[in-house]
């Protein structure tokens, strides 16, 4: 029996509501969540701790590469020798520059999102490191030019408009502003990336900072959209076991319009304009293969300006947002995000996109 069918028996309606509320407002306090969901604070605290302890959920944070003028991510599509697909995917997932790795069906065997530390590292990664891996037959790389939607925006549709409005005051900025971070800010960003719900008191204690300084720096990171809290949970655990990757070639005059429409689709986890053989790459989570078919034959077919699509289906996710996965479980030993742990020594080394 697939993991998502076996494990979702432990996820009840209260859990789903709590997950939906956290997706909408990852830093909402326990009392706020309890009030909005109509349950006790003790229930919220107990259910949240259970989800975390079982390895099902983490609230982390993404550092937005676009705000820091970082090197953009690359989408890498790899074909492998049939007997070596699994081992190659595992080896790719061990690279610190990979933030997403999946085994797929379709035109390629493996799909990875890689985040070079800098432009030189990007060239070395693609030309030397990946090409030297055992079992790789061929690869294709697309560069992300613009992110229209990230996985941090993918949410369960369970909250009423009133509930969303009541949580509005606990949300952080979704507007990304360019900035150059101080060493102090990088130290705080590192903590927030591991724990998206961390407060100023905890930051001050961990970094030996005055609480007023910790509060100011933390608030600045959140208000400028440099750090965006996000809920990490495997979609299969909450009823969306199917991931699909769709490359679209579109007419240039329609690109922005189509990207905007697709970004609002309920299945969309990521939509990006890319430089490569495609114009847009769409990553979505679905309840069934039939939902993928409806996206293609109904939603995409109704849009003018799409010349060609290429569909890949995800068979297994090994790594999502830098964190290794075991089925629907998040591995605790993978919460030390690569590169960001060395941000103090090399504060230009971190980027993000999912």
mmCIF file of N, CA and C in Angstrom, residues 123-199:
data_model
loop_
_atom_site.group_PDB
_atom_site.id
_atom_site.type_symbol
_atom_site.label_atom_id
_atom_site.label_comp_id
_atom_site.label_asym_id
_atom_site.label_seq_id
_atom_site.Cartn_x
_atom_site.Cartn_y
_atom_site.Cartn_z
ATOM 1 N N UNK A 123 28.431 26.765 -13.549
ATOM 2 C CA UNK A 123 29.101 26.140 -14.689
ATOM 3 C C UNK A 123 29.776 24.839 -14.281
ATOM 4 N N UNK A 124 30.471 24.849 -13.147
ATOM 5 C CA UNK A 124 31.147 23.629 -12.682
ATOM 6 C C UNK A 124 30.147 22.523 -12.384
ATOM 7 N N UNK A 125 29.029 22.908 -11.768
ATOM 8 C CA UNK A 125 28.023 21.926 -11.391
ATOM 9 C C UNK A 125 27.473 21.206 -12.614
ATOM 10 N N UNK A 126 27.165 21.963 -13.653
ATOM 11 C CA UNK A 126 26.538 21.383 -14.833
ATOM 12 C C UNK A 126 27.541 20.684 -15.743
ATOM 13 N N UNK A 127 28.716 21.296 -15.904
ATOM 14 C CA UNK A 127 29.686 20.775 -16.871
ATOM 15 C C UNK A 127 30.507 19.631 -16.293
ATOM 16 N N UNK A 128 30.820 19.705 -15.000
ATOM 17 C CA UNK A 128 31.722 18.713 -14.417
ATOM 18 C C UNK A 128 31.012 17.758 -13.448
ATOM 19 N N UNK A 129 30.368 18.309 -12.428
ATOM 20 C CA UNK A 129 29.821 17.455 -11.369
ATOM 21 C C UNK A 129 28.731 16.531 -11.883
ATOM 22 N N UNK A 130 27.669 17.106 -12.467
ATOM 23 C CA UNK A 130 26.555 16.276 -12.923
ATOM 24 C C UNK A 130 26.960 15.365 -14.070
ATOM 25 N N UNK A 131 27.745 15.883 -14.991
ATOM 26 C CA UNK A 131 28.117 15.079 -16.158
ATOM 27 C C UNK A 131 29.005 13.902 -15.782
ATOM 28 N N UNK A 132 29.642 13.974 -14.626
ATOM 29 C CA UNK A 132 30.525 12.898 -14.208
ATOM 30 C C UNK A 132 29.853 11.817 -13.381
ATOM 31 N N UNK A 133 28.561 11.936 -13.128
ATOM 32 C CA UNK A 133 27.864 10.960 -12.299
ATOM 33 C C UNK A 133 27.610 9.669 -13.071
ATOM 34 N N UNK A 134 27.779 8.570 -12.381
ATOM 35 C CA UNK A 134 27.628 7.256 -12.994
ATOM 36 C C UNK A 134 26.172 7.007 -13.389
ATOM 37 N N UNK A 135 25.972 6.617 -14.634
ATOM 38 C CA UNK A 135 24.638 6.278 -15.111
ATOM 39 C C UNK A 135 23.972 7.363 -15.925
ATOM 40 N N UNK A 136 24.512 8.589 -15.898
ATOM 41 C CA UNK A 136 23.906 9.679 -16.664
ATOM 42 C C UNK A 136 24.155 9.483 -18.153
ATOM 43 N N UNK A 137 23.080 9.497 -18.927
ATOM 44 C CA UNK A 137 23.185 9.352 -20.376
ATOM 45 C C UNK A 137 23.173 10.717 -21.056
ATOM 46 N N UNK A 138 22.234 11.575 -20.633
ATOM 47 C CA UNK A 138 22.149 12.917 -21.204
ATOM 48 C C UNK A 138 21.388 13.808 -20.234
ATOM 49 N N UNK A 139 21.526 15.116 -20.428
ATOM 50 C CA UNK A 139 20.808 16.060 -19.574
ATOM 51 C C UNK A 139 20.467 17.318 -20.361
ATOM 52 N N UNK A 140 19.460 18.012 -19.858
ATOM 53 C CA UNK A 140 19.035 19.286 -20.440
ATOM 54 C C UNK A 140 18.824 20.262 -19.291
ATOM 55 N N UNK A 141 19.291 21.479 -19.446
ATOM 56 C CA UNK A 141 19.199 22.453 -18.366
ATOM 57 C C UNK A 141 18.465 23.698 -18.829
ATOM 58 N N UNK A 142 17.472 24.126 -18.033
ATOM 59 C CA UNK A 142 16.762 25.378 -18.264
ATOM 60 C C UNK A 142 17.058 26.314 -17.098
ATOM 61 N N UNK A 143 17.251 27.587 -17.390
ATOM 62 C CA UNK A 143 17.508 28.585 -16.355
ATOM 63 C C UNK A 143 16.223 29.327 -16.021
ATOM 64 N N UNK A 144 15.926 29.447 -14.745
ATOM 65 C CA UNK A 144 14.740 30.190 -14.317
ATOM 66 C C UNK A 144 14.992 31.684 -14.502
ATOM 67 N N UNK A 145 14.124 32.325 -15.252
ATOM 68 C CA UNK A 145 14.228 33.767 -15.473
ATOM 69 C C UNK A 145 13.332 34.553 -14.523
ATOM 70 N N UNK A 146 12.168 33.977 -14.227
ATOM 71 C CA UNK A 146 11.233 34.648 -13.322
ATOM 72 C C UNK A 146 10.329 33.618 -12.676
ATOM 73 N N UNK A 147 10.160 33.753 -11.380
ATOM 74 C CA UNK A 147 9.228 32.884 -10.660
ATOM 75 C C UNK A 147 7.887 33.584 -10.516
ATOM 76 N N UNK A 148 6.836 32.959 -11.046
ATOM 77 C CA UNK A 148 5.490 33.527 -10.934
ATOM 78 C C UNK A 148 4.751 32.979 -9.721
ATOM 79 N N UNK A 149 5.170 31.818 -9.254
ATOM 80 C CA UNK A 149 4.551 31.192 -8.084
ATOM 81 C C UNK A 149 5.538 30.187 -7.501
ATOM 82 N N UNK A 150 5.602 30.125 -6.174
ATOM 83 C CA UNK A 150 6.445 29.131 -5.517
ATOM 84 C C UNK A 150 5.577 28.216 -4.671
ATOM 85 N N UNK A 151 6.158 27.106 -4.249
ATOM 86 C CA UNK A 151 5.407 26.116 -3.491
ATOM 87 C C UNK A 151 4.915 26.649 -2.154
ATOM 88 N N UNK A 152 5.528 27.722 -1.666
ATOM 89 C CA UNK A 152 5.062 28.318 -0.411
ATOM 90 C C UNK A 152 3.634 28.836 -0.540
ATOM 91 N N UNK A 153 3.176 29.044 -1.774
ATOM 92 C CA UNK A 153 1.834 29.581 -2.005
ATOM 93 C C UNK A 153 0.787 28.503 -2.235
ATOM 94 N N UNK A 154 1.210 27.245 -2.324
ATOM 95 C CA UNK A 154 0.256 26.151 -2.532
ATOM 96 C C UNK A 154 -0.435 25.837 -1.215
ATOM 97 N N UNK A 155 -1.765 25.778 -1.232
ATOM 98 C CA UNK A 155 -2.516 25.623 0.015
ATOM 99 C C UNK A 155 -3.721 24.698 -0.168
ATOM 100 N N UNK A 156 -4.091 24.065 0.936
ATOM 101 C CA UNK A 156 -5.363 23.357 0.986
ATOM 102 C C UNK A 156 -6.502 24.368 0.966
ATOM 103 N N UNK A 157 -7.536 24.065 0.222
ATOM 104 C CA UNK A 157 -8.689 24.963 0.129
ATOM 105 C C UNK A 157 -9.749 24.530 1.141
ATOM 106 N N UNK A 158 -9.502 24.850 2.423
ATOM 107 C CA UNK A 158 -10.413 24.417 3.483
ATOM 108 C C UNK A 158 -10.941 25.584 4.324
ATOM 109 N N UNK A 159 -10.302 26.726 4.257
ATOM 110 C CA UNK A 159 -10.697 27.847 5.103
ATOM 111 C C UNK A 159 -11.744 28.713 4.419
ATOM 112 N N UNK A 160 -12.656 29.243 5.208
ATOM 113 C CA UNK A 160 -13.627 30.199 4.676
ATOM 114 C C UNK A 160 -12.952 31.558 4.503
ATOM 115 N N UNK A 161 -13.598 32.420 3.748
ATOM 116 C CA UNK A 161 -13.068 33.774 3.576
ATOM 117 C C UNK A 161 -12.971 34.479 4.923
ATOM 118 N N UNK A 162 -13.941 34.243 5.783
ATOM 119 C CA UNK A 162 -13.917 34.867 7.109
ATOM 120 C C UNK A 162 -12.710 34.388 7.905
ATOM 121 N N UNK A 163 -12.414 33.087 7.842
ATOM 122 C CA UNK A 163 -11.253 32.572 8.568
ATOM 123 C C UNK A 163 -9.952 33.160 8.020
ATOM 124 N N UNK A 164 -9.850 33.263 6.708
ATOM 125 C CA UNK A 164 -8.656 33.865 6.106
ATOM 126 C C UNK A 164 -8.507 35.321 6.545
ATOM 127 N N UNK A 165 -9.619 36.033 6.549
ATOM 128 C CA UNK A 165 -9.569 37.446 6.957
ATOM 129 C C UNK A 165 -9.120 37.575 8.406
ATOM 130 N N UNK A 166 -9.556 36.659 9.255
ATOM 131 C CA UNK A 166 -9.186 36.724 10.668
ATOM 132 C C UNK A 166 -7.699 36.403 10.875
ATOM 133 N N UNK A 167 -7.132 35.627 9.968
ATOM 134 C CA UNK A 167 -5.708 35.326 10.050
ATOM 135 C C UNK A 167 -4.846 36.368 9.347
ATOM 136 N N UNK A 168 -5.466 37.278 8.639
ATOM 137 C CA UNK A 168 -4.727 38.232 7.820
ATOM 138 C C UNK A 168 -3.707 39.022 8.640
ATOM 139 N N UNK A 169 -4.079 39.383 9.853
ATOM 140 C CA UNK A 169 -3.192 40.191 10.680
ATOM 141 C C UNK A 169 -1.962 39.452 11.161
ATOM 142 N N UNK A 170 -1.952 38.128 11.024
ATOM 143 C CA UNK A 170 -0.802 37.339 11.472
ATOM 144 C C UNK A 170 0.095 36.931 10.307
ATOM 145 N N UNK A 171 -0.229 37.365 9.099
ATOM 146 C CA UNK A 171 0.562 36.994 7.930
ATOM 147 C C UNK A 171 1.743 37.939 7.753
ATOM 148 N N UNK A 172 2.748 37.484 7.000
ATOM 149 C CA UNK A 172 3.904 38.317 6.708
ATOM 150 C C UNK A 172 3.800 38.811 5.273
ATOM 151 N N UNK A 173 4.669 39.743 4.920
ATOM 152 C CA UNK A 173 4.603 40.376 3.611
ATOM 153 C C UNK A 173 4.837 39.372 2.489
ATOM 154 N N UNK A 174 4.073 39.513 1.401
ATOM 155 C CA UNK A 174 4.284 38.705 0.205
ATOM 156 C C UNK A 174 4.998 39.516 -0.879
ATOM 157 N N UNK A 175 5.312 40.774 -0.584
ATOM 158 C CA UNK A 175 6.031 41.635 -1.513
ATOM 159 C C UNK A 175 7.522 41.500 -1.267
ATOM 160 N N UNK A 176 8.265 41.151 -2.304
ATOM 161 C CA UNK A 176 9.703 40.952 -2.175
ATOM 162 C C UNK A 176 10.429 42.227 -2.564
ATOM 163 N N UNK A 177 11.262 42.720 -1.651
ATOM 164 C CA UNK A 177 12.047 43.918 -1.892
ATOM 165 C C UNK A 177 13.528 43.563 -1.930
ATOM 166 N N UNK A 178 14.255 44.141 -2.878
ATOM 167 C CA UNK A 178 15.687 43.882 -2.984
ATOM 168 C C UNK A 178 16.406 44.439 -1.768
ATOM 169 N N UNK A 179 17.477 43.761 -1.369
ATOM 170 C CA UNK A 179 18.211 44.196 -0.188
ATOM 171 C C UNK A 179 19.589 43.556 -0.171
ATOM 172 N N UNK A 180 20.506 44.199 0.549
ATOM 173 C CA UNK A 180 21.810 43.630 0.853
ATOM 174 C C UNK A 180 21.844 43.373 2.354
ATOM 175 N N UNK A 181 22.070 42.142 2.738
ATOM 176 C CA UNK A 181 21.973 41.782 4.140
ATOM 177 C C UNK A 181 23.303 41.944 4.871
ATOM 178 N N UNK A 182 23.211 42.404 6.102
ATOM 179 C CA UNK A 182 24.373 42.458 6.972
ATOM 180 C C UNK A 182 24.673 41.061 7.503
ATOM 181 N N UNK A 183 25.848 40.897 8.102
ATOM 182 C CA UNK A 183 26.190 39.609 8.695
ATOM 183 C C UNK A 183 25.177 39.236 9.770
ATOM 184 N N UNK A 184 24.748 40.231 10.542
ATOM 185 C CA UNK A 184 23.769 39.998 11.597
ATOM 186 C C UNK A 184 22.452 39.479 11.025
ATOM 187 N N UNK A 185 22.019 40.101 9.922
ATOM 188 C CA UNK A 185 20.772 39.677 9.293
ATOM 189 C C UNK A 185 20.884 38.259 8.753
ATOM 190 N N UNK A 186 22.042 37.891 8.203
ATOM 191 C CA UNK A 186 22.233 36.535 7.714
ATOM 192 C C UNK A 186 22.150 35.527 8.847
ATOM 193 N N UNK A 187 22.676 35.898 10.010
ATOM 194 C CA UNK A 187 22.619 34.998 11.158
ATOM 195 C C UNK A 187 21.169 34.742 11.573
ATOM 196 N N UNK A 188 20.374 35.791 11.547
ATOM 197 C CA UNK A 188 18.960 35.643 11.888
ATOM 198 C C UNK A 188 18.242 34.838 10.800
ATOM 199 N N UNK A 189 18.545 35.143 9.537
ATOM 200 C CA UNK A 189 17.903 34.430 8.426
ATOM 201 C C UNK A 189 18.170 32.936 8.504
ATOM 202 N N UNK A 190 19.363 32.564 8.935
ATOM 203 C CA UNK A 190 19.704 31.149 9.055
ATOM 204 C C UNK A 190 18.784 30.454 10.061
ATOM 205 N N UNK A 191 18.522 31.116 11.177
ATOM 206 C CA UNK A 191 17.630 30.526 12.185
ATOM 207 C C UNK A 191 16.203 30.419 11.670
ATOM 208 N N UNK A 192 15.734 31.473 11.002
ATOM 209 C CA UNK A 192 14.355 31.484 10.506
ATOM 210 C C UNK A 192 14.176 30.420 9.433
ATOM 211 N N UNK A 193 15.210 30.184 8.644
ATOM 212 C CA UNK A 193 15.085 29.188 7.591
ATOM 213 C C UNK A 193 14.836 27.800 8.170
ATOM 214 N N UNK A 194 15.438 27.493 9.301
ATOM 215 C CA UNK A 194 15.214 26.196 9.948
ATOM 216 C C UNK A 194 13.913 26.155 10.712
ATOM 217 N N UNK A 195 13.491 27.298 11.253
ATOM 218 C CA UNK A 195 12.258 27.356 12.053
ATOM 219 C C UNK A 195 11.504 28.619 11.687
ATOM 220 N N UNK A 196 10.516 28.473 10.799
ATOM 221 C CA UNK A 196 9.780 29.631 10.300
ATOM 222 C C UNK A 196 8.893 30.295 11.329
ATOM 223 N N UNK A 197 8.705 29.667 12.492
ATOM 224 C CA UNK A 197 7.868 30.225 13.546
ATOM 225 C C UNK A 197 8.685 30.801 14.701
ATOM 226 N N UNK A 198 9.993 30.864 14.555
ATOM 227 C CA UNK A 198 10.839 31.334 15.641
ATOM 228 C C UNK A 198 10.519 32.787 15.983
ATOM 229 N N UNK A 199 10.551 33.111 17.258
ATOM 230 C CA UNK A 199 10.262 34.456 17.719
ATOM 231 C C UNK A 199 11.517 35.222 18.080
#
